[in-house]
mmCIF file of C-alpha atoms and ligand atoms in Angstrom:
data_model
loop_
_atom_site.group_PDB
_atom_site.id
_atom_site.type_symbol
_atom_site.label_atom_id
_atom_site.label_comp_id
_atom_site.label_asym_id
_atom_site.label_seq_id
_atom_site.Cartn_x
_atom_site.Cartn_y
_atom_site.Cartn_z
ATOM 1 C CA TYR A 1 6.872 9.235 1.641
ATOM 2 C CA VAL A 2 3.978 7.163 0.671
ATOM 3 C CA LYS A 3 0.675 8.345 2.179
ATOM 4 C CA ASN A 4 -1.103 5.071 1.106
ATOM 5 C CA THR A 5 0.766 1.543 0.216
ATOM 6 C CA LYS A 6 -1.861 0.573 -1.479
ATOM 7 C CA GLU A 7 -1.234 2.889 -4.616
ATOM 8 C CA ILE A 8 2.325 1.079 -4.922
ATOM 9 C CA LEU A 9 0.703 -2.280 -4.505
ATOM 10 C CA GLU A 10 -2.160 -1.780 -6.823
ATOM 11 C CA LYS A 11 0.682 -0.799 -9.606
ATOM 12 C CA ALA A 12 2.812 -3.854 -8.924
ATOM 13 C CA SER A 13 -0.122 -6.053 -8.999
ATOM 14 C CA LYS A 14 -1.049 -4.684 -12.379
ATOM 15 C CA GLU A 15 2.577 -5.259 -13.516
ATOM 16 C CA ARG A 16 2.999 -8.671 -11.983
ATOM 17 C CA TYR A 17 5.947 -7.820 -9.595
ATOM 18 C CA ALA A 18 6.683 -7.376 -5.624
ATOM 19 C CA ILE A 19 7.588 -4.925 -3.410
ATOM 20 C CA GLY A 20 9.769 -5.566 -0.614
ATOM 21 C CA ALA A 21 8.971 -5.114 2.928
ATOM 22 C CA PHE A 22 11.858 -5.080 4.977
ATOM 23 C CA ASN A 23 11.434 -4.996 8.920
ATOM 24 C CA PHE A 24 13.579 -2.487 10.618
ATOM 25 C CA ASN A 25 14.298 -1.995 14.655
ATOM 26 C CA ASN A 26 16.635 0.604 14.933
ATOM 27 C CA MET A 27 18.478 3.337 12.576
ATOM 28 C CA GLU A 28 20.950 1.398 10.827
ATOM 29 C CA PHE A 29 18.844 -1.472 9.397
ATOM 30 C CA LEU A 30 16.636 1.299 8.263
ATOM 31 C CA GLN A 31 19.416 3.498 6.419
ATOM 32 C CA ALA A 32 20.587 0.431 4.546
ATOM 33 C CA ILE A 33 16.910 -0.591 3.667
ATOM 34 C CA LEU A 34 16.249 2.622 1.972
ATOM 35 C CA GLU A 35 19.993 3.039 0.589
ATOM 36 C CA ALA A 36 19.343 -0.267 -1.343
ATOM 37 C CA ALA A 37 15.800 1.134 -2.701
ATOM 38 C CA GLU A 38 17.355 4.019 -3.748
ATOM 39 C CA GLU A 39 20.235 2.592 -5.859
ATOM 40 C CA GLU A 40 17.639 0.168 -7.238
ATOM 41 C CA LYS A 41 15.331 2.554 -8.021
ATOM 42 C CA ALA A 42 12.717 0.953 -6.504
ATOM 43 C CA PRO A 43 9.674 1.527 -4.211
ATOM 44 C CA VAL A 44 9.973 0.133 -0.855
ATOM 45 C CA ILE A 45 7.885 -0.816 2.312
ATOM 46 C CA VAL A 46 9.909 -0.480 5.407
ATOM 47 C CA ALA A 47 8.276 -2.046 8.287
ATOM 48 C CA THR A 48 7.854 -2.180 12.235
ATOM 49 C CA SER A 49 6.280 -5.141 14.066
ATOM 50 C CA GLU A 50 4.557 -4.641 17.480
ATOM 51 C CA GLY A 51 8.013 -5.978 18.937
ATOM 52 C CA ALA A 52 9.917 -3.096 17.064
ATOM 53 C CA ILE A 53 8.071 -0.198 18.105
ATOM 54 C CA LYS A 54 8.216 -0.989 21.940
ATOM 55 C CA TYR A 55 12.208 -1.735 21.146
ATOM 56 C CA ILE A 56 12.323 1.714 19.504
ATOM 57 C CA GLY A 57 10.177 3.195 22.225
ATOM 58 C CA LYS A 58 11.996 1.823 25.163
ATOM 59 C CA GLY A 59 8.376 0.022 25.769
ATOM 60 C CA ASP A 60 6.049 3.349 25.085
ATOM 61 C CA ILE A 61 4.111 2.663 22.005
ATOM 62 C CA GLU A 62 3.236 6.068 21.242
ATOM 63 C CA THR A 63 6.980 7.532 21.293
ATOM 64 C CA GLY A 64 8.104 4.223 19.160
ATOM 65 C CA ALA A 65 5.520 4.591 16.539
ATOM 66 C CA LYS A 66 6.241 8.893 16.629
ATOM 67 C CA LEU A 67 10.358 7.796 16.299
ATOM 68 C CA ALA A 68 9.443 5.438 13.382
ATOM 69 C CA VAL A 69 7.159 7.799 11.501
ATOM 70 C CA GLU A 70 9.950 10.763 11.908
ATOM 71 C CA MET A 71 13.158 8.770 11.245
ATOM 72 C CA VAL A 72 11.658 7.090 8.005
ATOM 73 C CA ARG A 73 9.801 10.536 6.736
ATOM 74 C CA THR A 74 13.088 12.476 7.470
ATOM 75 C CA TYR A 75 15.395 10.050 5.497
ATOM 76 C CA ALA A 76 12.536 9.592 2.638
ATOM 77 C CA GLU A 77 12.584 13.310 2.203
ATOM 78 C CA LYS A 78 15.586 13.049 0.750
ATOM 79 C CA LEU A 79 14.824 10.206 -1.442
ATOM 80 C CA SER A 80 13.980 10.022 -5.077
ATOM 81 C CA VAL A 81 11.442 6.191 -4.343
ATOM 82 C CA PRO A 82 8.392 6.045 -2.773
ATOM 83 C CA VAL A 83 8.726 4.767 0.465
ATOM 84 C CA ALA A 84 5.749 3.594 2.359
ATOM 85 C CA LEU A 85 5.877 2.600 6.440
ATOM 86 C CA HIS A 86 3.827 -0.297 7.586
ATOM 87 C CA LEU A 87 2.844 -2.002 11.009
ATOM 88 C CA ASP A 88 3.889 -5.358 10.595
ATOM 89 C CA HIS A 89 1.508 -8.182 12.494
ATOM 90 C CA GLY A 90 -0.699 -5.502 14.244
ATOM 91 C CA ARG A 91 -2.475 -7.065 17.092
ATOM 92 C CA ASP A 92 -3.143 -5.284 19.775
ATOM 93 C CA PHE A 93 -5.983 -2.482 19.183
ATOM 94 C CA LYS A 94 -3.728 0.071 20.791
ATOM 95 C CA VAL A 95 -0.695 -0.271 18.797
ATOM 96 C CA ILE A 96 -2.593 -0.588 15.354
ATOM 97 C CA MET A 97 -4.266 3.062 16.572
ATOM 98 C CA ALA A 98 -0.964 4.276 17.482
ATOM 99 C CA ALA A 99 0.767 3.460 14.515
ATOM 100 C CA ILE A 100 -2.260 5.261 12.263
ATOM 101 C CA LYS A 101 -1.977 8.201 14.981
ATOM 102 C CA ALA A 102 1.414 8.787 14.243
ATOM 103 C CA GLY A 103 1.427 8.727 10.449
ATOM 104 C CA TYR A 104 1.892 5.144 9.235
ATOM 105 C CA SER A 105 1.114 4.274 5.536
ATOM 106 C CA SER A 106 -0.578 1.148 6.358
ATOM 107 C CA VAL A 107 -1.339 -1.320 9.177
ATOM 108 C CA MET A 108 -1.945 -4.998 9.189
ATOM 109 C CA ILE A 109 -4.481 -6.522 11.549
ATOM 110 C CA ASP A 110 -3.529 -10.272 12.138
ATOM 111 C CA ALA A 111 -6.392 -12.134 13.399
ATOM 112 C CA SER A 112 -5.465 -15.409 11.810
ATOM 113 C CA HIS A 113 -5.290 -16.894 14.583
ATOM 114 C CA LEU A 114 -9.305 -16.582 15.387
ATOM 115 C CA PRO A 115 -11.987 -18.505 13.947
ATOM 116 C CA PHE A 116 -12.759 -16.511 10.595
ATOM 117 C CA GLU A 117 -16.126 -14.970 11.722
ATOM 118 C CA GLU A 118 -13.957 -13.425 14.705
ATOM 119 C CA ASN A 119 -10.613 -12.672 12.169
ATOM 120 C CA LEU A 120 -13.677 -11.162 9.637
ATOM 121 C CA ARG A 121 -15.007 -8.652 12.570
ATOM 122 C CA GLU A 122 -11.768 -7.617 13.929
ATOM 123 C CA THR A 123 -10.279 -6.780 10.373
ATOM 124 C CA LYS A 124 -13.495 -4.560 8.905
ATOM 125 C CA ARG A 125 -13.684 -2.536 12.615
ATOM 126 C CA ILE A 126 -9.499 -1.940 11.444
ATOM 127 C CA VAL A 127 -10.750 -1.276 7.735
ATOM 128 C CA GLU A 128 -13.290 1.195 8.744
ATOM 129 C CA ILE A 129 -11.467 3.454 10.884
ATOM 130 C CA ALA A 130 -7.791 3.144 8.957
ATOM 131 C CA HIS A 131 -9.975 4.160 5.376
ATOM 132 C CA ALA A 132 -11.969 6.683 7.666
ATOM 133 C CA VAL A 133 -8.179 8.754 7.492
ATOM 134 C CA GLY A 134 -6.935 7.327 4.103
ATOM 135 C CA ILE A 135 -4.635 4.478 5.554
ATOM 136 C CA SER A 136 -4.727 1.348 3.407
ATOM 137 C CA VAL A 137 -4.891 -2.407 5.445
ATOM 138 C CA GLU A 138 -3.231 -5.545 5.187
ATOM 139 C CA ALA A 139 -4.972 -8.859 6.991
ATOM 140 C CA GLU A 140 -3.851 -12.627 6.954
ATOM 141 C CA LEU A 141 -5.785 -15.805 6.276
ATOM 142 C CA GLY A 142 -4.523 -19.226 7.239
ATOM 143 C CA LYS A 143 -1.517 -19.729 9.827
ATOM 144 C CA LEU A 144 2.025 -19.823 9.528
ATOM 145 C CA LYS A 145 3.400 -22.586 10.859
ATOM 146 C CA GLY A 146 6.346 -22.009 13.972
ATOM 147 C CA ILE A 147 6.257 -19.204 16.281
ATOM 148 C CA GLU A 148 4.515 -15.845 15.745
ATOM 149 C CA ASP A 149 4.414 -13.639 18.748
ATOM 150 C CA ASN A 150 5.360 -16.913 20.995
ATOM 151 C CA VAL A 151 1.535 -18.125 19.562
ATOM 152 C CA VAL A 152 3.382 -21.750 18.906
ATOM 153 C CA GLU A 153 1.761 -22.876 15.640
ATOM 154 C CA LYS A 154 1.834 -26.542 15.101
ATOM 155 C CA GLU A 155 0.909 -26.684 11.797
ATOM 156 C CA SER A 156 0.186 -24.388 9.327
ATOM 157 C CA VAL A 157 -3.244 -23.883 8.048
ATOM 158 C CA LEU A 158 -3.405 -23.025 4.705
ATOM 159 C CA VAL A 159 -5.769 -20.526 3.594
ATOM 160 C CA ASP A 160 -9.304 -21.357 1.940
ATOM 161 C CA PRO A 161 -9.895 -19.545 -1.446
ATOM 162 C CA GLU A 162 -13.260 -19.359 -0.787
ATOM 163 C CA GLU A 163 -13.269 -17.981 2.380
ATOM 164 C CA ALA A 164 -10.465 -15.611 1.111
ATOM 165 C CA LYS A 165 -13.451 -14.328 -1.631
ATOM 166 C CA VAL A 166 -16.251 -13.637 1.017
ATOM 167 C CA PHE A 167 -13.312 -12.452 3.585
ATOM 168 C CA VAL A 168 -11.907 -9.508 0.973
ATOM 169 C CA LYS A 169 -15.746 -8.885 0.047
ATOM 170 C CA GLU A 170 -16.815 -8.341 3.090
ATOM 171 C CA THR A 171 -14.093 -6.597 4.844
ATOM 172 C CA GLU A 172 -12.852 -4.169 1.725
ATOM 173 C CA VAL A 173 -9.206 -4.928 2.942
ATOM 174 C CA ASP A 174 -6.722 -3.445 0.802
ATOM 175 C CA PHE A 175 -4.284 -6.702 0.489
ATOM 176 C CA LEU A 176 -4.647 -9.962 1.936
ATOM 177 C CA ALA A 177 -1.687 -12.507 3.296
ATOM 178 C CA PRO A 178 -2.953 -16.106 2.528
ATOM 179 C CA ALA A 179 -1.107 -18.766 3.961
ATOM 180 C CA ILE A 180 0.565 -20.957 1.767
ATOM 181 C CA GLY A 181 3.088 -23.054 3.420
ATOM 182 C CA THR A 182 5.543 -20.520 4.785
ATOM 183 C CA SER A 183 6.433 -19.910 8.497
ATOM 184 C CA HIS A 184 8.620 -17.086 9.829
ATOM 185 C CA GLY A 185 12.095 -17.410 10.726
ATOM 186 C CA ALA A 186 15.479 -19.368 9.647
ATOM 187 C CA PHE A 187 14.259 -23.164 9.972
ATOM 188 C CA LYS A 188 11.158 -23.347 7.255
ATOM 189 C CA PHE A 189 9.557 -26.279 5.982
ATOM 190 C CA LYS A 190 10.475 -29.358 7.625
ATOM 191 C CA GLY A 191 11.577 -31.594 4.854
ATOM 192 C CA GLU A 192 11.713 -30.477 0.939
ATOM 193 C CA ALA A 193 10.372 -26.492 0.175
ATOM 194 C CA GLN A 194 6.882 -26.450 -0.933
ATOM 195 C CA LEU A 195 4.104 -23.762 -1.436
ATOM 196 C CA ASP A 196 0.683 -24.007 -2.207
ATOM 197 C CA PHE A 197 0.858 -22.387 -5.780
ATOM 198 C CA GLU A 198 -2.779 -23.990 -7.043
ATOM 199 C CA ARG A 199 -4.469 -22.119 -3.544
ATOM 200 C CA LEU A 200 -2.251 -18.957 -4.325
ATOM 201 C CA LYS A 201 -3.304 -18.921 -7.633
ATOM 202 C CA LYS A 202 -7.424 -19.715 -6.695
ATOM 203 C CA VAL A 203 -6.989 -16.470 -4.041
ATOM 204 C CA LYS A 204 -5.581 -13.898 -6.453
ATOM 205 C CA GLU A 205 -8.399 -14.793 -9.426
ATOM 206 C CA TYR A 206 -11.252 -14.540 -6.196
ATOM 207 C CA THR A 207 -10.163 -11.984 -4.787
ATOM 208 C CA GLN A 208 -7.869 -9.580 -7.758
ATOM 209 C CA ILE A 209 -6.416 -7.646 -5.011
ATOM 210 C CA PRO A 210 -2.372 -6.944 -4.216
ATOM 211 C CA LEU A 211 -1.458 -10.205 -1.913
ATOM 212 C CA VAL A 212 1.339 -10.375 0.825
ATOM 213 C CA LEU A 213 3.800 -13.432 1.071
ATOM 214 C CA HIS A 214 4.956 -13.830 4.868
ATOM 215 C CA GLY A 215 7.842 -15.829 5.770
ATOM 216 C CA ALA A 216 9.436 -15.240 2.723
ATOM 217 C CA SER A 217 13.247 -15.369 3.360
ATOM 218 C CA MET A 218 15.361 -16.877 1.668
ATOM 219 C CA VAL A 219 18.248 -17.891 4.266
ATOM 220 C CA PRO A 220 21.487 -17.655 2.041
ATOM 221 C CA GLN A 221 23.531 -20.698 2.707
ATOM 222 C CA ASP A 222 26.838 -18.830 2.214
ATOM 223 C CA ILE A 223 25.680 -16.411 4.991
ATOM 224 C CA VAL A 224 24.671 -19.078 7.076
ATOM 225 C CA LYS A 225 27.660 -20.698 6.350
ATOM 226 C CA LEU A 226 29.886 -17.455 7.172
ATOM 227 C CA ALA A 227 27.853 -16.697 10.395
ATOM 228 C CA ASN A 228 28.683 -20.380 11.973
ATOM 229 C CA GLU A 229 32.224 -20.310 10.623
ATOM 230 C CA TYR A 230 32.249 -17.069 12.892
ATOM 231 C CA GLY A 231 30.735 -19.071 15.729
ATOM 232 C CA ALA A 232 26.923 -18.514 15.180
ATOM 233 C CA GLU A 233 25.089 -21.832 15.432
ATOM 234 C CA LEU A 234 22.467 -21.962 12.676
ATOM 235 C CA SER A 235 23.141 -25.136 10.901
ATOM 236 C CA GLY A 236 19.750 -26.738 9.570
ATOM 237 C CA ALA A 237 18.595 -23.556 8.462
ATOM 238 C CA LYS A 238 16.722 -23.295 5.165
ATOM 239 C CA GLY A 239 14.352 -20.427 3.572
ATOM 240 C CA VAL A 240 12.365 -20.090 0.111
ATOM 241 C CA PRO A 241 14.234 -20.900 -2.809
ATOM 242 C CA GLU A 242 14.576 -18.155 -5.658
ATOM 243 C CA ASP A 243 12.554 -20.063 -8.215
ATOM 244 C CA MET A 244 9.798 -20.774 -5.954
ATOM 245 C CA LEU A 245 9.572 -16.787 -4.870
ATOM 246 C CA LYS A 246 9.785 -15.815 -9.169
ATOM 247 C CA LYS A 247 6.609 -18.413 -9.257
ATOM 248 C CA ALA A 248 4.522 -16.886 -6.173
ATOM 249 C CA ILE A 249 5.267 -13.391 -7.850
ATOM 250 C CA GLU A 250 3.915 -14.722 -11.417
ATOM 251 C CA LEU A 251 0.866 -15.807 -9.426
ATOM 252 C CA GLY A 252 -0.148 -12.504 -8.035
ATOM 253 C CA ILE A 253 2.088 -11.946 -4.684
ATOM 254 C CA ASN A 254 3.147 -8.365 -4.513
ATOM 255 C CA LYS A 255 4.768 -7.419 -1.301
ATOM 256 C CA ILE A 256 7.484 -9.851 0.288
ATOM 257 C CA ASN A 257 8.200 -9.519 4.096
ATOM 258 C CA THR A 258 11.840 -10.217 4.447
ATOM 259 C CA ASP A 259 13.313 -9.726 7.860
ATOM 260 C CA THR A 260 15.137 -13.023 8.625
ATOM 261 C CA ASP A 261 17.736 -12.822 5.714
ATOM 262 C CA LEU A 262 18.553 -9.135 7.112
ATOM 263 C CA ARG A 263 18.908 -10.533 10.744
ATOM 264 C CA ILE A 264 21.141 -13.442 9.419
ATOM 265 C CA THR A 265 23.521 -11.020 7.235
ATOM 266 C CA PHE A 266 23.884 -8.308 10.135
ATOM 267 C CA VAL A 267 25.141 -11.449 12.562
ATOM 268 C CA ALA A 268 27.369 -12.496 10.126
ATOM 269 C CA TYR A 269 29.268 -9.971 9.253
ATOM 270 C CA LEU A 270 29.116 -8.481 13.173
ATOM 271 C CA ARG A 271 31.171 -11.429 14.110
ATOM 272 C CA LYS A 272 33.557 -11.293 11.458
ATOM 273 C CA VAL A 273 34.331 -7.851 11.794
ATOM 274 C CA LEU A 274 34.626 -8.020 15.572
ATOM 275 C CA SER A 275 36.906 -11.121 14.996
ATOM 276 C CA GLU A 276 38.906 -9.571 12.739
ATOM 277 C CA ASP A 277 39.333 -5.804 13.716
ATOM 278 C CA LYS A 278 39.883 -7.042 17.251
ATOM 279 C CA SER A 279 40.990 -3.509 18.537
ATOM 280 C CA GLN A 280 38.185 -1.665 16.867
ATOM 281 C CA ILE A 281 36.051 0.052 19.834
ATOM 282 C CA ASP A 282 34.062 2.608 17.607
ATOM 283 C CA PRO A 283 30.520 1.672 16.246
ATOM 284 C CA ARG A 284 30.890 3.342 13.426
ATOM 285 C CA LYS A 285 33.514 1.343 12.386
ATOM 286 C CA ILE A 286 32.261 -1.724 13.183
ATOM 287 C CA PHE A 287 28.749 -0.916 11.916
ATOM 288 C CA LYS A 288 29.588 0.612 8.405
ATOM 289 C CA PRO A 289 31.322 -2.478 6.843
ATOM 290 C CA VAL A 290 28.316 -5.035 8.328
ATOM 291 C CA PHE A 291 25.030 -2.451 7.263
ATOM 292 C CA GLU A 292 26.962 -2.403 3.904
ATOM 293 C CA GLN A 293 26.237 -6.171 3.699
ATOM 294 C CA VAL A 294 22.912 -5.717 4.718
ATOM 295 C CA LYS A 295 22.244 -3.314 2.436
ATOM 296 C CA GLU A 296 23.744 -5.773 -0.204
ATOM 297 C CA ILE A 297 21.221 -8.203 0.471
ATOM 298 C CA VAL A 298 18.257 -5.846 0.402
ATOM 299 C CA LYS A 299 19.064 -5.060 -3.426
ATOM 300 C CA GLU A 300 19.628 -8.344 -4.396
ATOM 301 C CA ARG A 301 16.007 -9.165 -3.272
ATOM 302 C CA ILE A 302 14.493 -5.943 -4.691
ATOM 303 C CA ARG A 303 15.993 -7.007 -7.867
ATOM 304 C CA ILE A 304 14.654 -11.105 -7.507
ATOM 305 C CA PHE A 305 10.958 -9.425 -6.544
ATOM 306 C CA GLY A 306 11.352 -7.430 -9.648
ATOM 307 C CA SER A 307 10.591 -3.956 -8.171
ATOM 308 C CA SER A 308 14.082 -2.571 -9.352
ATOM 309 C CA GLY A 309 13.589 0.603 -12.026
ATOM 310 C CA LYS A 310 10.095 0.746 -11.016
ATOM 311 C CA ALA A 311 10.455 4.061 -8.739
HETATM 312 O O1 LIG B 401 6.687 -12.620 7.173
HETATM 313 C C1 LIG B 401 7.657 -11.541 7.851
HETATM 314 C C2 LIG B 401 9.347 -12.097 7.603
HETATM 315 O O2 LIG B 401 9.427 -13.620 7.478
HETATM 316 P P1 LIG B 401 11.151 -13.872 7.477
HETATM 317 O O3 LIG B 401 11.068 -14.507 8.946
HETATM 318 O O4 LIG B 401 10.971 -15.300 6.262
HETATM 319 O O5 LIG B 401 11.876 -13.127 7.409
HETATM 320 N N1 LIG B 401 7.561 -11.040 8.690
HETATM 321 O O6 LIG B 401 5.928 -10.578 8.750
HETATM 322 C C3 LIG B 401 8.448 -10.133 9.990
HETATM 323 C C4 LIG B 401 8.474 -10.833 11.257
HETATM 324 C C5 LIG B 401 8.930 -9.994 11.936
HETATM 325 C C6 LIG B 401 9.208 -10.642 13.451
HETATM 326 O O7 LIG B 401 8.969 -9.481 14.020
HETATM 327 P P2 LIG B 401 9.349 -9.658 15.741
HETATM 328 O O8 LIG B 401 10.934 -10.229 15.807
HETATM 329 O O9 LIG B 401 9.965 -7.939 16.524
HETATM 330 O O10 LIG B 401 8.177 -9.891 16.310
HETATM 331 NA NA1 LIG B 402 2.478 -7.003 7.197
HETATM 332 ZN ZN1 LIG B 403 5.040 -12.071 8.787
#
């Protein structure tokens, strides 16, 4: 169990590869992610959003954070690969404190919806607290398009590399998520997929710290098609193409947040299993083949990110 996410990201940054940061909301997703990392001999970051902590704790934040830490620690101590537990999109001070208190390896303070100075101040405050207890911190600059915790960003506001330089220097944040054109969910990009690689290159040059790509799911069209064949309605779903992910990694992305690809895989295969095994009522027999597929998609991502064999 990695105490401090910064360690594994600094190594990735030096060697120009990326670590997957995969979100989980329950035991089965966590199992699939950790099995994938073990089989790929890859360091891995598992992440919970604030919504996931509330879901795991049935509304009680302390319970959710504690249970997440206990589940991850218990599984991770059996594995040969380093595992970090990260709070994704921390916004509520109470939730960030609960995650730190429970023993998370790192926390994200997501104040990118605020004006620059306020984002800087909020981030600085969390960094001071987290660093005092040896926890790493991620912050975000610029805005992702789409829904972020029901804050509807009409247009993505791309990161300003000059601001990033000042922000990182002033806050001493450990890793930064620069908005370069991605968005959360299965419907990214209005037209053609495109990322602002020029900005990314400058942000890496000016900050020299590990960088994070949010909204990085690839949205595999074969799995979207399968889901739709079994009754899902996901037409028009679009993600980040592999060549763009690889270019982003070459230019300095070292943590890649992936949630939607696991969700789509889960939904496609759950629909398939339920429609094919019509008399099955044992959840273990339903979930086993479904999470086998979730594990496979995580392994595929880890290979694309270049962290296979890096443990
Ligand atoms: O950047 C990403 C993933 O992006 P993706 O959607 O491309 O996978 N993430 O940060 C994961 C976002 C998880 C959202 O969680 P809740 O629904 O619980 O609030
Ligand atoms: Na994050
Ligand atoms: Zn995100």
